[in-house]
Every structure is written in structure tokens, then in C-alpha cells.
PDB file of C-alpha atoms and ligand atoms in Angstrom:
ATOM      1  CA  MET A   1      51.612  96.777  82.751  1.00  0.00           C
ATOM      2  CA  SER A   2      50.168  93.697  81.118  1.00  0.00           C
ATOM      3  CA  LEU A   3      50.160  90.245  82.656  1.00  0.00           C
ATOM      4  CA  GLU A   4      52.778  89.173  80.100  1.00  0.00           C
ATOM      5  CA  GLU A   5      55.059  92.056  81.095  1.00  0.00           C
ATOM      6  CA  ASN A   6      54.595  91.335  84.795  1.00  0.00           C
ATOM      7  CA  ILE A   7      55.447  87.677  84.315  1.00  0.00           C
ATOM      8  CA  ALA A   8      58.570  88.637  82.349  1.00  0.00           C
ATOM      9  CA  LYS A   9      59.567  91.102  85.046  1.00  0.00           C
ATOM     10  CA  VAL A  10      59.187  88.572  87.872  1.00  0.00           C
ATOM     11  CA  LYS A  11      61.048  85.919  85.888  1.00  0.00           C
ATOM     12  CA  ALA A  12      63.855  88.429  85.333  1.00  0.00           C
ATOM     13  CA  GLY A  13      63.901  89.136  89.080  1.00  0.00           C
ATOM     14  CA  ILE A  14      64.154  85.416  89.776  1.00  0.00           C
ATOM     15  CA  ALA A  15      67.035  85.084  87.310  1.00  0.00           C
ATOM     16  CA  ARG A  16      68.822  88.101  88.811  1.00  0.00           C
ATOM     17  CA  ALA A  17      68.557  86.873  92.401  1.00  0.00           C
ATOM     18  CA  ALA A  18      69.631  83.369  91.355  1.00  0.00           C
ATOM     19  CA  ALA A  19      72.667  84.733  89.518  1.00  0.00           C
ATOM     20  CA  GLU A  20      73.669  86.841  92.526  1.00  0.00           C
ATOM     21  CA  ALA A  21      73.425  83.784  94.751  1.00  0.00           C
ATOM     22  CA  GLY A  22      75.386  81.631  92.304  1.00  0.00           C
ATOM     23  CA  ARG A  23      72.327  79.446  91.731  1.00  0.00           C
ATOM     24  CA  ASP A  24      70.857  77.961  88.581  1.00  0.00           C
ATOM     25  CA  PRO A  25      67.584  79.854  87.889  1.00  0.00           C
ATOM     26  CA  GLU A  26      66.112  76.553  86.713  1.00  0.00           C
ATOM     27  CA  GLU A  27      66.096  75.421  90.353  1.00  0.00           C
ATOM     28  CA  ILE A  28      63.465  78.028  91.138  1.00  0.00           C
ATOM     29  CA  THR A  29      59.803  77.715  90.198  1.00  0.00           C
ATOM     30  CA  LEU A  30      57.399  80.623  90.059  1.00  0.00           C
ATOM     31  CA  VAL A  31      54.084  79.737  91.695  1.00  0.00           C
ATOM     32  CA  ALA A  32      51.405  82.223  90.634  1.00  0.00           C
ATOM     33  CA  ALA A  33      49.232  82.970  93.673  1.00  0.00           C
ATOM     34  CA  THR A  34      45.868  83.154  91.936  1.00  0.00           C
ATOM     35  CA  LYS A  35      43.500  83.973  94.820  1.00  0.00           C
ATOM     36  CA  VAL A  36      40.546  86.142  93.752  1.00  0.00           C
ATOM     37  CA  GLN A  37      41.529  85.794  90.069  1.00  0.00           C
ATOM     38  CA  THR A  38      38.979  84.595  87.532  1.00  0.00           C
ATOM     39  CA  SER A  39      39.341  81.388  85.527  1.00  0.00           C
ATOM     40  CA  GLU A  40      39.897  83.592  82.489  1.00  0.00           C
ATOM     41  CA  THR A  41      42.850  85.381  84.107  1.00  0.00           C
ATOM     42  CA  ILE A  42      44.300  82.051  85.213  1.00  0.00           C
ATOM     43  CA  ARG A  43      44.100  80.729  81.661  1.00  0.00           C
ATOM     44  CA  ALA A  44      45.778  83.890  80.384  1.00  0.00           C
ATOM     45  CA  ALA A  45      48.590  83.498  82.927  1.00  0.00           C
ATOM     46  CA  ILE A  46      49.160  79.882  81.869  1.00  0.00           C
ATOM     47  CA  ALA A  47      49.138  80.886  78.204  1.00  0.00           C
ATOM     48  CA  ALA A  48      51.763  83.512  79.089  1.00  0.00           C
ATOM     49  CA  GLY A  49      54.111  80.992  80.682  1.00  0.00           C
ATOM     50  CA  VAL A  50      52.945  80.329  84.244  1.00  0.00           C
ATOM     51  CA  THR A  51      53.539  76.633  84.985  1.00  0.00           C
ATOM     52  CA  VAL A  52      52.269  76.392  88.574  1.00  0.00           C
ATOM     53  CA  CYS A  53      49.208  78.018  90.170  1.00  0.00           C
ATOM     54  CA  GLY A  54      48.920  78.362  93.934  1.00  0.00           C
ATOM     55  CA  GLU A  55      45.403  78.497  95.351  1.00  0.00           C
ATOM     56  CA  ASN A  56      44.632  79.295  98.944  1.00  0.00           C
ATOM     57  CA  ARG A  57      40.907  78.895  99.283  1.00  0.00           C
ATOM     58  CA  VAL A  58      39.187  75.555  98.853  1.00  0.00           C
ATOM     59  CA  GLN A  59      36.119  77.082  97.261  1.00  0.00           C
ATOM     60  CA  GLU A  60      38.115  78.931  94.607  1.00  0.00           C
ATOM     61  CA  LEU A  61      40.222  75.842  93.952  1.00  0.00           C
ATOM     62  CA  THR A  62      37.149  73.696  93.403  1.00  0.00           C
ATOM     63  CA  GLY A  63      35.523  76.264  91.133  1.00  0.00           C
ATOM     64  CA  HIS A  64      38.601  76.624  88.946  1.00  0.00           C
ATOM     65  CA  LEU A  65      39.107  72.848  88.799  1.00  0.00           C
ATOM     66  CA  ASP A  66      35.502  72.412  87.673  1.00  0.00           C
ATOM     67  CA  ASP A  67      36.206  75.077  85.022  1.00  0.00           C
ATOM     68  CA  TYR A  68      39.407  73.326  83.877  1.00  0.00           C
ATOM     69  CA  ALA A  69      41.068  76.716  84.410  1.00  0.00           C
ATOM     70  CA  TYR A  70      44.417  75.173  85.378  1.00  0.00           C
ATOM     71  CA  ASP A  71      44.769  72.992  82.279  1.00  0.00           C
ATOM     72  CA  GLY A  72      48.395  72.986  81.206  1.00  0.00           C
ATOM     73  CA  ALA A  73      49.724  73.910  84.654  1.00  0.00           C
ATOM     74  CA  ARG A  74      50.320  72.251  87.999  1.00  0.00           C
ATOM     75  CA  VAL A  75      48.335  73.304  91.065  1.00  0.00           C
ATOM     76  CA  HIS A  76      49.504  73.821  94.642  1.00  0.00           C
ATOM     77  CA  PHE A  77      47.284  74.409  97.624  1.00  0.00           C
ATOM     78  CA  ILE A  78      48.947  77.185  99.660  1.00  0.00           C
ATOM     79  CA  GLY A  79      46.261  78.347 102.105  1.00  0.00           C
ATOM     80  CA  HIS A  80      45.061  77.297 105.525  1.00  0.00           C
ATOM     81  CA  LEU A  81      43.400  73.883 105.192  1.00  0.00           C
ATOM     82  CA  GLN A  82      40.714  72.693 107.571  1.00  0.00           C
ATOM     83  CA  THR A  83      40.615  68.967 108.301  1.00  0.00           C
ATOM     84  CA  ASN A  84      36.992  68.758 107.197  1.00  0.00           C
ATOM     85  CA  LYS A  85      37.943  70.070 103.720  1.00  0.00           C
ATOM     86  CA  VAL A  86      40.816  67.741 102.856  1.00  0.00           C
ATOM     87  CA  ARG A  87      38.579  65.670 100.602  1.00  0.00           C
ATOM     88  CA  PHE A  88      38.266  68.636  98.234  1.00  0.00           C
ATOM     89  CA  VAL A  89      42.027  68.991  97.954  1.00  0.00           C
ATOM     90  CA  VAL A  90      43.816  65.638  98.341  1.00  0.00           C
ATOM     91  CA  GLY A  91      44.408  64.011  94.957  1.00  0.00           C
ATOM     92  CA  ARG A  92      43.257  67.151  93.150  1.00  0.00           C
ATOM     93  CA  VAL A  93      46.450  69.198  93.555  1.00  0.00           C
ATOM     94  CA  ASP A  94      50.076  68.344  92.867  1.00  0.00           C
ATOM     95  CA  LEU A  95      51.329  69.683  96.190  1.00  0.00           C
ATOM     96  CA  ILE A  96      49.704  70.751  99.455  1.00  0.00           C
ATOM     97  CA  GLU A  97      52.127  73.366 100.827  1.00  0.00           C
ATOM     98  CA  SER A  98      50.381  74.079 104.094  1.00  0.00           C
ATOM     99  CA  VAL A  99      50.243  70.981 106.313  1.00  0.00           C
ATOM    100  CA  ASP A 100      50.870  72.276 109.823  1.00  0.00           C
ATOM    101  CA  SER A 101      49.554  69.824 112.427  1.00  0.00           C
ATOM    102  CA  LEU A 102      49.459  66.104 113.218  1.00  0.00           C
ATOM    103  CA  ARG A 103      45.697  66.245 112.933  1.00  0.00           C
ATOM    104  CA  LEU A 104      45.751  67.679 109.413  1.00  0.00           C
ATOM    105  CA  LEU A 105      48.566  65.337 108.416  1.00  0.00           C
ATOM    106  CA  GLY A 106      46.463  62.377 109.599  1.00  0.00           C
ATOM    107  CA  ALA A 107      43.428  63.585 107.675  1.00  0.00           C
ATOM    108  CA  VAL A 108      45.482  63.969 104.467  1.00  0.00           C
ATOM    109  CA  GLU A 109      46.932  60.469 104.935  1.00  0.00           C
ATOM    110  CA  ARG A 110      43.481  58.924 105.428  1.00  0.00           C
ATOM    111  CA  GLN A 111      42.003  60.619 102.376  1.00  0.00           C
ATOM    112  CA  ALA A 112      45.017  59.713 100.214  1.00  0.00           C
ATOM    113  CA  GLU A 113      44.729  56.101 101.363  1.00  0.00           C
ATOM    114  CA  LYS A 114      41.050  56.092 100.497  1.00  0.00           C
ATOM    115  CA  LEU A 115      41.883  57.324  96.991  1.00  0.00           C
ATOM    116  CA  ASN A 116      44.818  54.904  96.770  1.00  0.00           C
ATOM    117  CA  LEU A 117      47.364  57.597  95.955  1.00  0.00           C
ATOM    118  CA  VAL A 118      50.372  59.331  97.453  1.00  0.00           C
ATOM    119  CA  GLN A 119      49.904  63.041  98.135  1.00  0.00           C
ATOM    120  CA  ASP A 120      52.954  65.315  97.963  1.00  0.00           C
ATOM    121  CA  ILE A 121      53.060  67.776 100.848  1.00  0.00           C
ATOM    122  CA  LEU A 122      55.132  70.523 102.431  1.00  0.00           C
ATOM    123  CA  LEU A 123      55.049  71.323 106.117  1.00  0.00           C
ATOM    124  CA  GLU A 124      54.284  74.962 106.843  1.00  0.00           C
ATOM    125  CA  VAL A 125      56.396  76.541 109.576  1.00  0.00           C
ATOM    126  CA  ASN A 126      55.398  79.606 111.565  1.00  0.00           C
ATOM    127  CA  ILE A 127      58.928  80.897 111.461  1.00  0.00           C
ATOM    128  CA  GLY A 128      58.159  84.209 113.181  1.00  0.00           C
ATOM    129  CA  HIS A 129      56.155  82.613 116.044  1.00  0.00           C
ATOM    130  CA  GLU A 130      53.210  84.840 115.092  1.00  0.00           C
ATOM    131  CA  GLU A 131      49.909  84.137 116.792  1.00  0.00           C
ATOM    132  CA  SER A 132      47.898  85.324 113.792  1.00  0.00           C
ATOM    133  CA  LYS A 133      49.586  82.913 111.385  1.00  0.00           C
ATOM    134  CA  GLY A 134      49.170  79.291 110.425  1.00  0.00           C
ATOM    135  CA  GLY A 135      52.061  76.879 110.383  1.00  0.00           C
ATOM    136  CA  CYS A 136      53.548  74.703 113.094  1.00  0.00           C
ATOM    137  CA  LEU A 137      56.001  76.208 115.538  1.00  0.00           C
ATOM    138  CA  PRO A 138      59.636  75.563 114.617  1.00  0.00           C
ATOM    139  CA  GLU A 139      60.101  73.511 117.789  1.00  0.00           C
ATOM    140  CA  ASP A 140      57.223  71.201 116.773  1.00  0.00           C
ATOM    141  CA  LEU A 141      58.549  70.658 113.262  1.00  0.00           C
ATOM    142  CA  PRO A 142      60.903  67.685 113.878  1.00  0.00           C
ATOM    143  CA  ALA A 143      58.121  65.496 115.325  1.00  0.00           C
ATOM    144  CA  LEU A 144      55.734  66.472 112.532  1.00  0.00           C
ATOM    145  CA  ALA A 145      58.362  65.746 109.875  1.00  0.00           C
ATOM    146  CA  ARG A 146      59.202  62.366 111.404  1.00  0.00           C
ATOM    147  CA  ARG A 147      55.530  61.419 111.364  1.00  0.00           C
ATOM    148  CA  ALA A 148      55.072  62.627 107.778  1.00  0.00           C
ATOM    149  CA  ALA A 149      58.048  60.553 106.668  1.00  0.00           C
ATOM    150  CA  GLU A 150      56.483  57.413 108.203  1.00  0.00           C
ATOM    151  CA  LEU A 151      53.127  57.695 106.503  1.00  0.00           C
ATOM    152  CA  PRO A 152      52.686  55.620 103.347  1.00  0.00           C
ATOM    153  CA  HIS A 153      50.242  57.892 101.514  1.00  0.00           C
ATOM    154  CA  VAL A 154      51.986  61.233 101.911  1.00  0.00           C
ATOM    155  CA  ARG A 155      55.365  62.181 100.504  1.00  0.00           C
ATOM    156  CA  LEU A 156      57.144  64.906 102.405  1.00  0.00           C
ATOM    157  CA  ARG A 157      58.760  67.239  99.869  1.00  0.00           C
ATOM    158  CA  GLY A 158      59.948  70.091 102.082  1.00  0.00           C
ATOM    159  CA  LEU A 159      58.907  73.228 103.909  1.00  0.00           C
ATOM    160  CA  MET A 160      56.876  76.376 103.366  1.00  0.00           C
ATOM    161  CA  ALA A 161      57.010  79.570 105.425  1.00  0.00           C
ATOM    162  CA  ILE A 162      55.439  83.026 105.457  1.00  0.00           C
ATOM    163  CA  PRO A 163      57.653  85.289 107.586  1.00  0.00           C
ATOM    164  CA  PRO A 164      56.374  88.364 109.437  1.00  0.00           C
ATOM    165  CA  ALA A 165      55.591  91.372 107.229  1.00  0.00           C
ATOM    166  CA  ALA A 166      58.808  93.311 106.717  1.00  0.00           C
ATOM    167  CA  ALA A 167      58.900  96.950 107.852  1.00  0.00           C
ATOM    168  CA  GLU A 168      61.971  97.582 105.706  1.00  0.00           C
ATOM    169  CA  PRO A 169      63.118  95.695 102.606  1.00  0.00           C
ATOM    170  CA  GLY A 170      65.601  93.067 103.738  1.00  0.00           C
ATOM    171  CA  ASP A 171      64.081  92.645 107.201  1.00  0.00           C
ATOM    172  CA  ASN A 172      62.841  89.191 106.250  1.00  0.00           C
ATOM    173  CA  ARG A 173      66.134  87.713 105.284  1.00  0.00           C
ATOM    174  CA  ARG A 174      66.944  86.291 108.694  1.00  0.00           C
ATOM    175  CA  PHE A 175      63.586  84.465 108.703  1.00  0.00           C
ATOM    176  CA  PHE A 176      64.340  83.001 105.283  1.00  0.00           C
ATOM    177  CA  ALA A 177      67.769  81.947 106.522  1.00  0.00           C
ATOM    178  CA  ALA A 178      66.207  80.341 109.617  1.00  0.00           C
ATOM    179  CA  THR A 179      63.699  78.441 107.454  1.00  0.00           C
ATOM    180  CA  ARG A 180      66.498  77.265 105.203  1.00  0.00           C
ATOM    181  CA  GLN A 181      68.356  75.947 108.278  1.00  0.00           C
ATOM    182  CA  LEU A 182      65.258  74.010 109.397  1.00  0.00           C
ATOM    183  CA  PHE A 183      65.014  72.570 105.879  1.00  0.00           C
ATOM    184  CA  VAL A 184      68.634  71.389 106.025  1.00  0.00           C
ATOM    185  CA  ASP A 185      68.089  69.926 109.524  1.00  0.00           C
ATOM    186  CA  ILE A 186      64.940  68.067 108.499  1.00  0.00           C
ATOM    187  CA  ARG A 187      66.649  66.650 105.450  1.00  0.00           C
ATOM    188  CA  SER A 188      69.507  65.226 107.488  1.00  0.00           C
ATOM    189  CA  GLN A 189      67.155  64.034 110.227  1.00  0.00           C
ATOM    190  CA  ILE A 190      64.855  62.163 107.836  1.00  0.00           C
ATOM    191  CA  GLY A 191      67.681  60.378 106.026  1.00  0.00           C
ATOM    192  CA  ASP A 192      70.538  61.259 103.777  1.00  0.00           C
ATOM    193  CA  ASN A 193      69.286  59.182 100.893  1.00  0.00           C
ATOM    194  CA  ASP A 194      65.903  60.796 100.819  1.00  0.00           C
ATOM    195  CA  THR A 195      66.117  63.079  97.833  1.00  0.00           C
ATOM    196  CA  ASP A 196      62.352  63.587  97.875  1.00  0.00           C
ATOM    197  CA  ILE A 197      62.837  66.556 100.194  1.00  0.00           C
ATOM    198  CA  ASP A 198      63.751  69.174  97.641  1.00  0.00           C
ATOM    199  CA  CYS A 199      61.223  72.013  97.993  1.00  0.00           C
ATOM    200  CA  LEU A 200      61.660  75.175 100.007  1.00  0.00           C
ATOM    201  CA  SER A 201      58.697  77.488  99.428  1.00  0.00           C
ATOM    202  CA  MET A 202      59.277  81.042 100.625  1.00  0.00           C
ATOM    203  CA  GLY A 203      59.102  84.556  99.242  1.00  0.00           C
ATOM    204  CA  MET A 204      56.187  86.601  97.898  1.00  0.00           C
ATOM    205  CA  SER A 205      55.852  89.728  95.713  1.00  0.00           C
ATOM    206  CA  GLY A 206      57.793  92.009  98.047  1.00  0.00           C
ATOM    207  CA  ASP A 207      60.615  89.716  99.044  1.00  0.00           C
ATOM    208  CA  TYR A 208      61.048  86.806  96.639  1.00  0.00           C
ATOM    209  CA  GLU A 209      64.519  87.945  95.603  1.00  0.00           C
ATOM    210  CA  ASP A 210      65.756  87.778  99.216  1.00  0.00           C
ATOM    211  CA  ALA A 211      64.077  84.370  99.610  1.00  0.00           C
ATOM    212  CA  ILE A 212      65.953  83.106  96.545  1.00  0.00           C
ATOM    213  CA  ARG A 213      69.240  84.426  97.934  1.00  0.00           C
ATOM    214  CA  GLU A 214      68.484  82.300 101.026  1.00  0.00           C
ATOM    215  CA  GLY A 215      67.670  79.147  99.065  1.00  0.00           C
ATOM    216  CA  ALA A 216      63.988  79.204  98.035  1.00  0.00           C
ATOM    217  CA  THR A 217      63.053  76.731  95.289  1.00  0.00           C
ATOM    218  CA  LEU A 218      59.405  77.866  95.067  1.00  0.00           C
ATOM    219  CA  VAL A 219      58.335  81.512  95.223  1.00  0.00           C
ATOM    220  CA  ARG A 220      54.635  82.326  95.571  1.00  0.00           C
ATOM    221  CA  VAL A 221      53.852  85.582  93.804  1.00  0.00           C
ATOM    222  CA  GLY A 222      50.435  87.217  93.421  1.00  0.00           C
ATOM    223  CA  THR A 223      50.375  91.025  93.417  1.00  0.00           C
ATOM    224  CA  ALA A 224      53.500  91.432  91.277  1.00  0.00           C
ATOM    225  CA  LEU A 225      51.811  89.371  88.547  1.00  0.00           C
ATOM    226  CA  PHE A 226      48.134  90.311  88.802  1.00  0.00           C
ATOM    227  CA  GLY A 227      48.169  93.717  90.506  1.00  0.00           C
ATOM    228  CA  PRO A 228      46.692  94.642  93.895  1.00  0.00           C
ATOM    229  CA  ARG A 229      43.812  92.553  95.241  1.00  0.00           C
ATOM    230  CA  PRO A 230      40.641  94.021  96.727  1.00  0.00           C
ATOM    231  CA  PRO A 231      40.690  93.904 100.560  1.00  0.00           C
ATOM    232  CA  MET A 232      39.851  90.486 101.992  1.00  0.00           C
ATOM    233  CA  HIS A 233      36.671  89.796 103.910  1.00  0.00           C
ATOM    234  CA  PRO A 234      37.399  86.699 105.965  1.00  0.00           C
TER     235      PRO A 234
HETATM  236  C1  PLP B 301      48.430  85.545  98.473  1.00  0.00           C
HETATM  237  C2  PLP B 301      49.538  84.667  98.856  1.00  0.00           C
HETATM  238  C3  PLP B 301      50.818  84.839  98.325  1.00  0.00           C
HETATM  239  C4  PLP B 301      51.179  85.944  97.353  1.00  0.00           C
HETATM  240  O1  PLP B 301      51.184  87.180  97.984  1.00  0.00           O
HETATM  241  P1  PLP B 301      51.595  88.514  97.179  1.00  0.00           P
HETATM  242  O2  PLP B 301      52.105  89.406  98.227  1.00  0.00           O
HETATM  243  O3  PLP B 301      50.372  89.008  96.516  1.00  0.00           O
HETATM  244  O4  PLP B 301      52.649  88.122  96.210  1.00  0.00           O
HETATM  245  C5  PLP B 301      51.804  83.947  98.708  1.00  0.00           C
HETATM  246  N1  PLP B 301      51.557  82.946  99.581  1.00  0.00           N
HETATM  247  C6  PLP B 301      50.356  82.745 100.116  1.00  0.00           C
HETATM  248  C7  PLP B 301      50.152  81.623 101.068  1.00  0.00           C
HETATM  249  C8  PLP B 301      49.299  83.606  99.773  1.00  0.00           C
HETATM  250  O5  PLP B 301      48.091  83.400 100.317  1.00  0.00           O
END
């Protein structure tokens, strides 16, 4: 299938899941996970209707930015971010989805202050308590969220989570529901009037429809748009 057909298919899946959940499909944004894709493919995806690209490696992000590959779209950083690389990301992306520690939060704040801007962020939660995964533990989230809300150069917009790989379709739903509950809790904890907290990023190629049924507003989809990726060499 062509990229255009894949995009149409995923958008139809988003609309179907939204309808089933009684939600407005306009509330849900498709984030194209563009890791390992070329600048040319990214441009083609944007020409075909992708409005947000999600990049998870700093080096690829920088290369594509230098190429102006994302022109016409917004960019989210969705991968693990090392403190010593924040200067390549802060102020260059619309949203950093993967802030997961006080240390990283502090580094983002300092860089944003230096650039005299406010960086939108999500806090990433390790909802399955998996040792191999990034994200803060759910029990550490309230303190991290409180700190984020205090800082003048970051704007907390919500949460991101990558649940454990599902053995059977549907296995992930309880993790999406748990993330949604944390999102609701954080929103009430930070302040009722704070409408900035409006993003819940969860769901990938295999499970974005379930994530939408549980309240996702951002779904990060790679394989279903671009096809399988070559194996990763970390
Ligand atoms: C690669 C990636 C995705 C997309 O995964 P697919 O299964 O290919 O849809 C989503 N989120 C993050 C953080 C990723 O790195």
C-alpha cells in the first residue's frame, strides 16, 4: 500500500475508534513516528496530510531540521532524552513528550530560560513498571508534575505512556485506562482552571484504537504508516 493509502487507513481507524467511544475525531491528532525515515519520506507524508511528526532520536531530529524536512508540520520529540542533549531539542520542537525525571525537567527549564521561551512538555509515565523502559514511575508522577507546574519556562501539557507489549490484542487497555486516570488526577491536582493540560499521548500502530477508546488525544504511529522498520542497533 502507498503512504497515502496508509495515512487514509489510519485516519479511518482513528475516526472509527472515536465514534465508538462517542468522541469527536477532531480531538485526536495523528503523530507520525518518523524514526529511520528519510527527509524525502517525511516531506511526502506531510504532503499527504500528516500534520505532526514525532522524532525519537536527537541526531535524526537535527538532520531533518537542518534539511527543513518538517516544513508545514509540527514536530514532537518522543524518544529518550539525555540531559546533555536538551540544547538540541528545546526550542526546536513544539512538544517534548518524554520528560521523565526532575533532572531532565531542570535541564529543559534552564535551556528554555536561556533561549527566553516556554517549552511545552509531557511527562512520560512508565505505566507498566518495566525496567527496560523510560518514563517515571506512576508513584513519582505527582511530585514531578507539581515541579513542572511551578517552573516558568516549561508548560506542562499532559502525559505520555508506552505500555508493555501486548501478547493479545486488547491486553493493553487496562494500562491505557490507568494512564488516563493518572491524567485526570494530575489535572485536578495541578488546578481546576489549568486548561493547558490537555494532551494524553498513548497508542501506537498495534493498539491506537484501544488507546483512543480510553481517551488518547495523541496517537504515535510509525509502522502502520511507513511499513516495518529495519531492526534497531542501539
Ligand atoms: C517508534 C515509536 C512509535 C511508533 O511505533 P509503531 O509501532 O511503529 O507504530 C511510537 N512511540 C514511540 C516513542 C516510538 O519510538
